[in-house]
């Protein structure tokens, strides 16, 4: 698909603000600085007609949004991205309104899990699991809950699904997973093949003659791996690409074909298909990590985001 002007603008913007993943200390500092700016100066205003409450605060805060007169029992459980380093920001709060509109006023719940480098594995995984169990404890049914997340949030959704399966617990109705960072071993071929293409994690100025060994050394030295610390990166609850995906709920998985993380998604999709599960895959041509969140700018992002809305509408009817 030919890139639209909006697609090109979104890619240009991403390249301008991205962090160099090979500068460990600067990655964390820059992402934390962006988070500080986003939370301090870009405060989210709850739209008229909606009520916001903060619940489960003693364990892991969950922001719950609902329309004032809504009687819906459907829930969209949002797990934000940010490399396990950034907390909940307004990019995800702004999803409340299109999700609510698409699902006949479903409740939207956003978890604000603990972040690295202060809090390392399994803190975020435990928080997301506790958030799901909290929703069940206040009366929502698994068959009425849809998971949504991207990047590290996609990782946490997948690891939560694997944990629920292992515990024999009831699964949510479905899951939307965008650009999941699901392999902290960085074993996929795309980590090397897209090293010079990836607008966020790649190095476009690096000579293509750089060996794969050097690429991997640089990738694995990134501060983005601070969440894993010394844990076994092949643990399926840390790197859910190593899990088995039988008996999973229906999923929509979205990824850009220029991402270093492309193979994380493709591997999981194949596992779901091989197990006879239901999964829809959408790949953005020439697009970057988490691109559907740019649906107000990019044509391809809008197409992908409409697929998200269609999926959650279908599974909340």
mmCIF file of C-alpha atoms in Angstrom:
data_model
loop_
_atom_site.group_PDB
_atom_site.id
_atom_site.type_symbol
_atom_site.label_atom_id
_atom_site.label_comp_id
_atom_site.label_asym_id
_atom_site.label_seq_id
_atom_site.Cartn_x
_atom_site.Cartn_y
_atom_site.Cartn_z
ATOM 1 C CA UNK A 1 0.000 0.000 0.000
ATOM 2 C CA UNK A 2 1.299 3.440 -0.957
ATOM 3 C CA UNK A 3 1.951 5.681 2.028
ATOM 4 C CA UNK A 4 -0.429 8.625 2.332
ATOM 5 C CA UNK A 5 0.724 12.116 3.306
ATOM 6 C CA UNK A 6 -0.666 11.464 6.795
ATOM 7 C CA UNK A 7 1.255 8.171 7.012
ATOM 8 C CA UNK A 8 4.473 9.963 6.057
ATOM 9 C CA UNK A 9 3.787 12.747 8.554
ATOM 10 C CA UNK A 10 3.247 10.236 11.366
ATOM 11 C CA UNK A 11 6.463 8.384 10.456
ATOM 12 C CA UNK A 12 8.396 11.668 10.321
ATOM 13 C CA UNK A 13 7.096 12.668 13.754
ATOM 14 C CA UNK A 14 7.998 9.308 15.272
ATOM 15 C CA UNK A 15 11.526 9.518 13.898
ATOM 16 C CA UNK A 16 11.927 12.996 15.356
ATOM 17 C CA UNK A 17 10.958 12.052 18.908
ATOM 18 C CA UNK A 18 12.185 8.473 19.177
ATOM 19 C CA UNK A 19 14.795 7.346 21.681
ATOM 20 C CA UNK A 20 18.030 5.687 20.649
ATOM 21 C CA UNK A 21 17.716 2.220 22.208
ATOM 22 C CA UNK A 22 21.490 1.792 22.337
ATOM 23 C CA UNK A 23 22.037 4.537 24.915
ATOM 24 C CA UNK A 24 20.849 2.773 28.034
ATOM 25 C CA UNK A 25 20.723 5.618 30.542
ATOM 26 C CA UNK A 26 19.414 8.178 28.056
ATOM 27 C CA UNK A 27 16.547 5.932 26.958
ATOM 28 C CA UNK A 28 15.108 5.716 30.465
ATOM 29 C CA UNK A 29 15.695 9.409 31.228
ATOM 30 C CA UNK A 30 14.159 10.559 27.947
ATOM 31 C CA UNK A 31 11.081 8.360 28.282
ATOM 32 C CA UNK A 32 10.574 9.446 31.894
ATOM 33 C CA UNK A 33 10.931 13.082 30.780
ATOM 34 C CA UNK A 34 8.271 12.585 28.081
ATOM 35 C CA UNK A 35 6.026 10.986 30.688
ATOM 36 C CA UNK A 36 6.523 13.915 33.061
ATOM 37 C CA UNK A 37 5.609 16.419 30.331
ATOM 38 C CA UNK A 38 2.574 14.420 29.259
ATOM 39 C CA UNK A 39 1.189 14.088 32.786
ATOM 40 C CA UNK A 40 2.066 17.556 34.095
ATOM 41 C CA UNK A 41 1.200 19.806 31.173
ATOM 42 C CA UNK A 42 -1.314 17.803 29.128
ATOM 43 C CA UNK A 43 -3.932 17.064 31.728
ATOM 44 C CA UNK A 44 -6.871 14.945 30.637
ATOM 45 C CA UNK A 45 -10.330 16.430 30.976
ATOM 46 C CA UNK A 46 -13.167 13.975 31.414
ATOM 47 C CA UNK A 47 -15.755 14.648 28.733
ATOM 48 C CA UNK A 48 -19.222 15.824 29.635
ATOM 49 C CA UNK A 49 -21.550 12.960 30.377
ATOM 50 C CA UNK A 50 -18.808 10.665 31.706
ATOM 51 C CA UNK A 51 -17.838 9.759 35.262
ATOM 52 C CA UNK A 52 -14.291 8.839 36.271
ATOM 53 C CA UNK A 53 -13.397 6.910 39.420
ATOM 54 C CA UNK A 54 -10.064 5.515 40.643
ATOM 55 C CA UNK A 55 -10.396 2.077 42.195
ATOM 56 C CA UNK A 56 -8.185 -0.731 43.512
ATOM 57 C CA UNK A 57 -5.771 2.010 44.591
ATOM 58 C CA UNK A 58 -4.134 -0.002 47.383
ATOM 59 C CA UNK A 59 -2.941 -2.670 44.941
ATOM 60 C CA UNK A 60 -2.831 -1.217 41.415
ATOM 61 C CA UNK A 61 -4.855 1.896 40.555
ATOM 62 C CA UNK A 62 -7.509 1.447 37.873
ATOM 63 C CA UNK A 63 -9.200 4.420 36.249
ATOM 64 C CA UNK A 64 -12.794 3.505 35.429
ATOM 65 C CA UNK A 65 -14.812 5.609 33.000
ATOM 66 C CA UNK A 66 -18.508 5.201 32.353
ATOM 67 C CA UNK A 67 -21.343 7.247 30.948
ATOM 68 C CA UNK A 68 -23.541 8.667 33.703
ATOM 69 C CA UNK A 69 -26.657 6.787 32.674
ATOM 70 C CA UNK A 70 -24.973 3.667 31.341
ATOM 71 C CA UNK A 71 -26.238 0.306 32.549
ATOM 72 C CA UNK A 72 -23.745 -1.665 30.451
ATOM 73 C CA UNK A 73 -21.944 -4.595 32.032
ATOM 74 C CA UNK A 74 -19.378 -4.741 29.222
ATOM 75 C CA UNK A 75 -15.795 -3.726 30.004
ATOM 76 C CA UNK A 76 -12.786 -2.777 27.875
ATOM 77 C CA UNK A 77 -9.673 -3.343 29.999
ATOM 78 C CA UNK A 78 -6.830 -1.168 28.646
ATOM 79 C CA UNK A 79 -3.204 -1.990 29.444
ATOM 80 C CA UNK A 80 -0.968 0.828 28.241
ATOM 81 C CA UNK A 81 2.395 0.550 26.519
ATOM 82 C CA UNK A 82 5.617 2.459 27.120
ATOM 83 C CA UNK A 83 8.420 -0.090 27.251
ATOM 84 C CA UNK A 84 7.529 -1.011 30.859
ATOM 85 C CA UNK A 85 9.060 2.382 31.714
ATOM 86 C CA UNK A 86 6.298 4.947 31.138
ATOM 87 C CA UNK A 87 3.099 5.107 33.148
ATOM 88 C CA UNK A 88 -0.448 5.759 32.021
ATOM 89 C CA UNK A 89 -0.681 8.830 29.772
ATOM 90 C CA UNK A 90 -3.469 10.662 27.964
ATOM 91 C CA UNK A 91 -2.922 8.812 24.681
ATOM 92 C CA UNK A 92 -4.725 5.906 26.313
ATOM 93 C CA UNK A 93 -7.277 7.983 28.229
ATOM 94 C CA UNK A 94 -8.372 9.438 24.905
ATOM 95 C CA UNK A 95 -9.329 5.929 23.774
ATOM 96 C CA UNK A 96 -12.147 5.948 26.321
ATOM 97 C CA UNK A 97 -14.573 7.847 24.119
ATOM 98 C CA UNK A 98 -14.270 6.024 20.770
ATOM 99 C CA UNK A 99 -14.300 2.688 22.625
ATOM 100 C CA UNK A 100 -17.356 3.695 24.656
ATOM 101 C CA UNK A 101 -19.185 4.904 21.545
ATOM 102 C CA UNK A 102 -18.353 1.739 19.585
ATOM 103 C CA UNK A 103 -19.602 -0.571 22.329
ATOM 104 C CA UNK A 104 -22.888 0.996 23.369
ATOM 105 C CA UNK A 105 -21.453 2.715 26.428
ATOM 106 C CA UNK A 106 -19.201 -0.042 27.780
ATOM 107 C CA UNK A 107 -17.196 0.652 30.918
ATOM 108 C CA UNK A 108 -13.564 1.496 30.123
ATOM 109 C CA UNK A 109 -10.955 0.477 32.703
ATOM 110 C CA UNK A 110 -7.316 1.588 32.455
ATOM 111 C CA UNK A 111 -4.693 0.037 34.693
ATOM 112 C CA UNK A 112 -1.746 2.105 35.923
ATOM 113 C CA UNK A 113 0.765 -0.657 36.668
ATOM 114 C CA UNK A 114 4.153 -0.125 38.323
ATOM 115 C CA UNK A 115 6.999 0.721 35.975
ATOM 116 C CA UNK A 116 10.716 0.048 35.579
ATOM 117 C CA UNK A 117 13.491 0.589 36.378
ATOM 118 C CA UNK A 118 12.250 1.032 39.956
ATOM 119 C CA UNK A 119 9.829 -1.877 39.686
ATOM 120 C CA UNK A 120 11.021 -4.924 37.791
ATOM 121 C CA UNK A 121 9.538 -8.232 36.685
ATOM 122 C CA UNK A 122 7.044 -9.526 37.771
ATOM 123 C CA UNK A 123 5.569 -6.306 39.225
ATOM 124 C CA UNK A 124 3.754 -5.113 36.080
ATOM 125 C CA UNK A 125 2.541 -8.635 35.266
ATOM 126 C CA UNK A 126 1.171 -9.031 38.799
ATOM 127 C CA UNK A 127 -0.529 -5.614 38.640
ATOM 128 C CA UNK A 128 -2.326 -6.349 35.381
ATOM 129 C CA UNK A 129 -3.502 -9.697 36.716
ATOM 130 C CA UNK A 130 -4.715 -8.047 39.926
ATOM 131 C CA UNK A 131 -6.616 -5.470 37.873
ATOM 132 C CA UNK A 132 -8.463 -8.182 35.978
ATOM 133 C CA UNK A 133 -9.291 -10.045 39.179
ATOM 134 C CA UNK A 134 -10.499 -6.794 40.742
ATOM 135 C CA UNK A 135 -12.962 -6.291 37.878
ATOM 136 C CA UNK A 136 -14.273 -9.799 38.500
ATOM 137 C CA UNK A 137 -14.515 -9.131 42.241
ATOM 138 C CA UNK A 138 -16.851 -6.151 41.735
ATOM 139 C CA UNK A 139 -19.233 -8.159 39.604
ATOM 140 C CA UNK A 140 -18.071 -8.053 36.001
ATOM 141 C CA UNK A 141 -18.080 -11.341 34.123
ATOM 142 C CA UNK A 142 -15.108 -12.614 32.078
ATOM 143 C CA UNK A 143 -17.443 -13.138 29.119
ATOM 144 C CA UNK A 144 -18.118 -9.380 29.140
ATOM 145 C CA UNK A 145 -14.477 -8.198 29.261
ATOM 146 C CA UNK A 146 -12.233 -7.331 26.286
ATOM 147 C CA UNK A 147 -8.490 -6.783 26.757
ATOM 148 C CA UNK A 148 -6.712 -4.053 24.788
ATOM 149 C CA UNK A 149 -3.025 -3.173 24.840
ATOM 150 C CA UNK A 150 0.027 -2.279 22.799
ATOM 151 C CA UNK A 151 3.801 -2.759 23.102
ATOM 152 C CA UNK A 152 4.616 -3.627 26.731
ATOM 153 C CA UNK A 153 0.868 -3.551 27.349
ATOM 154 C CA UNK A 154 0.495 -6.173 24.634
ATOM 155 C CA UNK A 155 3.135 -8.246 26.397
ATOM 156 C CA UNK A 156 1.236 -7.967 29.674
ATOM 157 C CA UNK A 157 -2.068 -8.941 28.072
ATOM 158 C CA UNK A 158 -0.509 -12.041 26.522
ATOM 159 C CA UNK A 159 1.296 -13.034 29.715
ATOM 160 C CA UNK A 160 -1.944 -12.553 31.671
ATOM 161 C CA UNK A 161 -3.817 -14.798 29.225
ATOM 162 C CA UNK A 162 -1.110 -17.465 29.586
ATOM 163 C CA UNK A 163 -1.309 -17.231 33.381
ATOM 164 C CA UNK A 164 -5.106 -17.464 33.373
ATOM 165 C CA UNK A 165 -4.910 -20.537 31.155
ATOM 166 C CA UNK A 166 -2.363 -22.180 33.465
ATOM 167 C CA UNK A 167 -4.556 -21.434 36.489
ATOM 168 C CA UNK A 168 -7.614 -22.879 34.764
ATOM 169 C CA UNK A 169 -9.359 -19.519 35.177
ATOM 170 C CA UNK A 170 -12.033 -18.193 32.859
ATOM 171 C CA UNK A 171 -10.691 -16.105 29.985
ATOM 172 C CA UNK A 172 -11.969 -12.711 28.841
ATOM 173 C CA UNK A 173 -14.246 -12.573 25.793
ATOM 174 C CA UNK A 174 -11.465 -11.380 23.467
ATOM 175 C CA UNK A 175 -8.238 -9.400 23.164
ATOM 176 C CA UNK A 176 -6.804 -6.707 20.907
ATOM 177 C CA UNK A 177 -3.006 -6.798 20.912
ATOM 178 C CA UNK A 178 -1.030 -4.174 18.980
ATOM 179 C CA UNK A 179 2.713 -4.425 18.337
ATOM 180 C CA UNK A 180 3.360 -6.574 21.426
ATOM 181 C CA UNK A 181 6.909 -6.623 22.739
ATOM 182 C CA UNK A 182 6.638 -10.324 23.415
ATOM 183 C CA UNK A 183 10.236 -11.565 23.111
ATOM 184 C CA UNK A 184 12.785 -10.026 25.465
ATOM 185 C CA UNK A 185 15.305 -12.496 24.065
ATOM 186 C CA UNK A 186 14.970 -10.559 20.771
ATOM 187 C CA UNK A 187 15.270 -13.843 18.901
ATOM 188 C CA UNK A 188 13.092 -13.029 15.887
ATOM 189 C CA UNK A 189 14.711 -12.460 12.511
ATOM 190 C CA UNK A 190 12.938 -9.098 12.243
ATOM 191 C CA UNK A 191 15.050 -7.688 15.084
ATOM 192 C CA UNK A 192 17.999 -7.779 12.695
ATOM 193 C CA UNK A 193 16.243 -7.423 9.332
ATOM 194 C CA UNK A 194 14.338 -4.288 10.383
ATOM 195 C CA UNK A 195 17.181 -2.784 12.398
ATOM 196 C CA UNK A 196 17.676 -0.042 9.806
ATOM 197 C CA UNK A 197 13.955 0.446 9.113
ATOM 198 C CA UNK A 198 12.324 0.682 12.525
ATOM 199 C CA UNK A 199 11.369 4.319 13.167
ATOM 200 C CA UNK A 200 11.355 3.909 16.955
ATOM 201 C CA UNK A 201 13.833 1.221 17.962
ATOM 202 C CA UNK A 202 16.061 1.026 14.905
ATOM 203 C CA UNK A 203 19.186 2.866 13.805
ATOM 204 C CA UNK A 204 18.592 4.367 10.379
ATOM 205 C CA UNK A 205 22.079 5.910 10.290
ATOM 206 C CA UNK A 206 23.868 2.649 11.044
ATOM 207 C CA UNK A 207 25.701 1.164 8.084
ATOM 208 C CA UNK A 208 23.986 -1.942 6.799
ATOM 209 C CA UNK A 209 27.327 -3.721 6.943
ATOM 210 C CA UNK A 210 27.129 -3.881 10.742
ATOM 211 C CA UNK A 211 27.078 -7.541 11.714
ATOM 212 C CA UNK A 212 24.033 -9.199 13.230
ATOM 213 C CA UNK A 213 26.097 -9.935 16.342
ATOM 214 C CA UNK A 214 26.794 -6.234 16.883
ATOM 215 C CA UNK A 215 23.144 -5.367 16.248
ATOM 216 C CA UNK A 216 22.070 -7.835 18.922
ATOM 217 C CA UNK A 217 24.641 -6.531 21.400
ATOM 218 C CA UNK A 218 23.321 -3.007 20.888
ATOM 219 C CA UNK A 219 19.675 -4.045 21.099
ATOM 220 C CA UNK A 220 20.086 -6.072 24.290
ATOM 221 C CA UNK A 221 22.075 -3.277 25.954
ATOM 222 C CA UNK A 222 19.062 -0.959 25.757
ATOM 223 C CA UNK A 223 17.593 0.554 28.895
ATOM 224 C CA UNK A 224 14.249 -0.766 27.676
ATOM 225 C CA UNK A 225 15.269 -4.138 29.114
ATOM 226 C CA UNK A 226 15.466 -2.766 32.662
ATOM 227 C CA UNK A 227 12.107 -4.370 33.519
ATOM 228 C CA UNK A 228 13.560 -7.841 32.957
ATOM 229 C CA UNK A 229 16.730 -7.143 34.957
ATOM 230 C CA UNK A 230 18.287 -10.549 35.778
ATOM 231 C CA UNK A 231 15.153 -12.629 35.223
ATOM 232 C CA UNK A 232 15.089 -15.471 32.695
ATOM 233 C CA UNK A 233 14.055 -13.692 29.511
ATOM 234 C CA UNK A 234 12.738 -16.938 28.037
ATOM 235 C CA UNK A 235 10.141 -17.212 30.826
ATOM 236 C CA UNK A 236 6.769 -17.175 29.042
ATOM 237 C CA UNK A 237 5.330 -14.725 31.583
ATOM 238 C CA UNK A 238 8.109 -12.277 30.739
ATOM 239 C CA UNK A 239 8.434 -13.163 27.043
ATOM 240 C CA UNK A 240 5.017 -14.550 26.071
ATOM 241 C CA UNK A 241 6.239 -15.491 22.593
ATOM 242 C CA UNK A 242 7.493 -18.691 24.283
ATOM 243 C CA UNK A 243 4.055 -19.676 25.564
ATOM 244 C CA UNK A 244 1.530 -22.051 24.017
ATOM 245 C CA UNK A 245 -1.651 -20.525 22.639
ATOM 246 C CA UNK A 246 -4.257 -23.256 22.671
ATOM 247 C CA UNK A 247 -7.629 -22.443 24.250
ATOM 248 C CA UNK A 248 -7.235 -18.695 23.865
ATOM 249 C CA UNK A 249 -10.087 -16.209 23.343
ATOM 250 C CA UNK A 250 -10.519 -14.599 19.898
ATOM 251 C CA UNK A 251 -7.758 -12.077 19.181
ATOM 252 C CA UNK A 252 -7.033 -9.211 16.835
ATOM 253 C CA UNK A 253 -3.300 -8.623 16.388
ATOM 254 C CA UNK A 254 -1.918 -5.560 14.610
ATOM 255 C CA UNK A 255 1.698 -4.772 13.742
ATOM 256 C CA UNK A 256 3.720 -2.678 11.286
ATOM 257 C CA UNK A 257 5.926 -4.498 8.778
ATOM 258 C CA UNK A 258 8.865 -2.158 9.493
ATOM 259 C CA UNK A 259 9.006 -3.056 13.175
ATOM 260 C CA UNK A 260 11.864 -4.926 14.764
ATOM 261 C CA UNK A 261 9.123 -6.605 16.819
ATOM 262 C CA UNK A 262 7.295 -7.924 13.742
ATOM 263 C CA UNK A 263 8.252 -11.560 14.365
ATOM 264 C CA UNK A 264 6.913 -11.403 17.924
ATOM 265 C CA UNK A 265 3.430 -10.983 16.480
ATOM 266 C CA UNK A 266 3.879 -13.386 13.563
ATOM 267 C CA UNK A 267 5.143 -16.171 15.834
ATOM 268 C CA UNK A 268 2.193 -15.862 18.201
ATOM 269 C CA UNK A 269 -0.321 -15.657 15.355
ATOM 270 C CA UNK A 270 1.078 -18.897 13.914
ATOM 271 C CA UNK A 271 0.841 -20.610 17.303
ATOM 272 C CA UNK A 272 -2.796 -19.584 17.639
ATOM 273 C CA UNK A 273 -3.600 -20.737 14.108
ATOM 274 C CA UNK A 274 -1.767 -24.038 14.594
ATOM 275 C CA UNK A 275 -3.806 -24.695 17.746
ATOM 276 C CA UNK A 276 -7.063 -24.042 15.899
ATOM 277 C CA UNK A 277 -7.701 -20.734 17.636
ATOM 278 C CA UNK A 278 -9.374 -17.619 16.275
ATOM 279 C CA UNK A 279 -7.022 -14.779 15.368
ATOM 280 C CA UNK A 280 -7.165 -11.915 12.890
ATOM 281 C CA UNK A 281 -3.878 -10.389 11.761
ATOM 282 C CA UNK A 282 -3.506 -6.918 10.264
ATOM 283 C CA UNK A 283 -0.113 -5.664 9.059
ATOM 284 C CA UNK A 284 0.523 -1.991 8.293
ATOM 285 C CA UNK A 285 2.693 -1.598 5.200
ATOM 286 C CA UNK A 286 5.732 0.551 5.977
ATOM 287 C CA UNK A 287 4.285 1.398 9.374
ATOM 288 C CA UNK A 288 5.889 1.728 12.782
ATOM 289 C CA UNK A 289 5.428 0.415 16.302
ATOM 290 C CA UNK A 290 1.957 1.151 17.720
ATOM 291 C CA UNK A 291 0.913 3.096 14.635
ATOM 292 C CA UNK A 292 -2.905 2.665 15.048
ATOM 293 C CA UNK A 293 -2.772 5.206 17.898
ATOM 294 C CA UNK A 294 -2.151 7.847 15.199
ATOM 295 C CA UNK A 295 -5.619 7.273 13.725
ATOM 296 C CA UNK A 296 -6.352 11.012 13.595
ATOM 297 C CA UNK A 297 -3.390 11.612 11.261
ATOM 298 C CA UNK A 298 -2.465 8.498 9.301
ATOM 299 C CA UNK A 299 -4.668 6.750 6.740
ATOM 300 C CA UNK A 300 -3.269 3.309 7.555
ATOM 301 C CA UNK A 301 -3.639 4.003 11.257
ATOM 302 C CA UNK A 302 -7.284 4.916 10.721
ATOM 303 C CA UNK A 303 -7.906 1.675 8.825
ATOM 304 C CA UNK A 304 -6.287 -0.340 11.615
ATOM 305 C CA UNK A 305 -8.133 1.554 14.342
ATOM 306 C CA UNK A 306 -11.448 0.920 12.600
ATOM 307 C CA UNK A 307 -10.600 -2.791 12.732
ATOM 308 C CA UNK A 308 -10.077 -2.419 16.490
ATOM 309 C CA UNK A 309 -13.472 -0.738 16.903
ATOM 310 C CA UNK A 310 -15.145 -3.383 14.750
ATOM 311 C CA UNK A 311 -13.565 -6.183 16.809
ATOM 312 C CA UNK A 312 -14.563 -4.797 20.199
ATOM 313 C CA UNK A 313 -18.061 -3.995 18.949
ATOM 314 C CA UNK A 314 -18.484 -7.557 17.665
ATOM 315 C CA UNK A 315 -17.354 -9.087 20.934
ATOM 316 C CA UNK A 316 -19.365 -6.807 23.205
ATOM 317 C CA UNK A 317 -22.724 -7.243 21.474
#
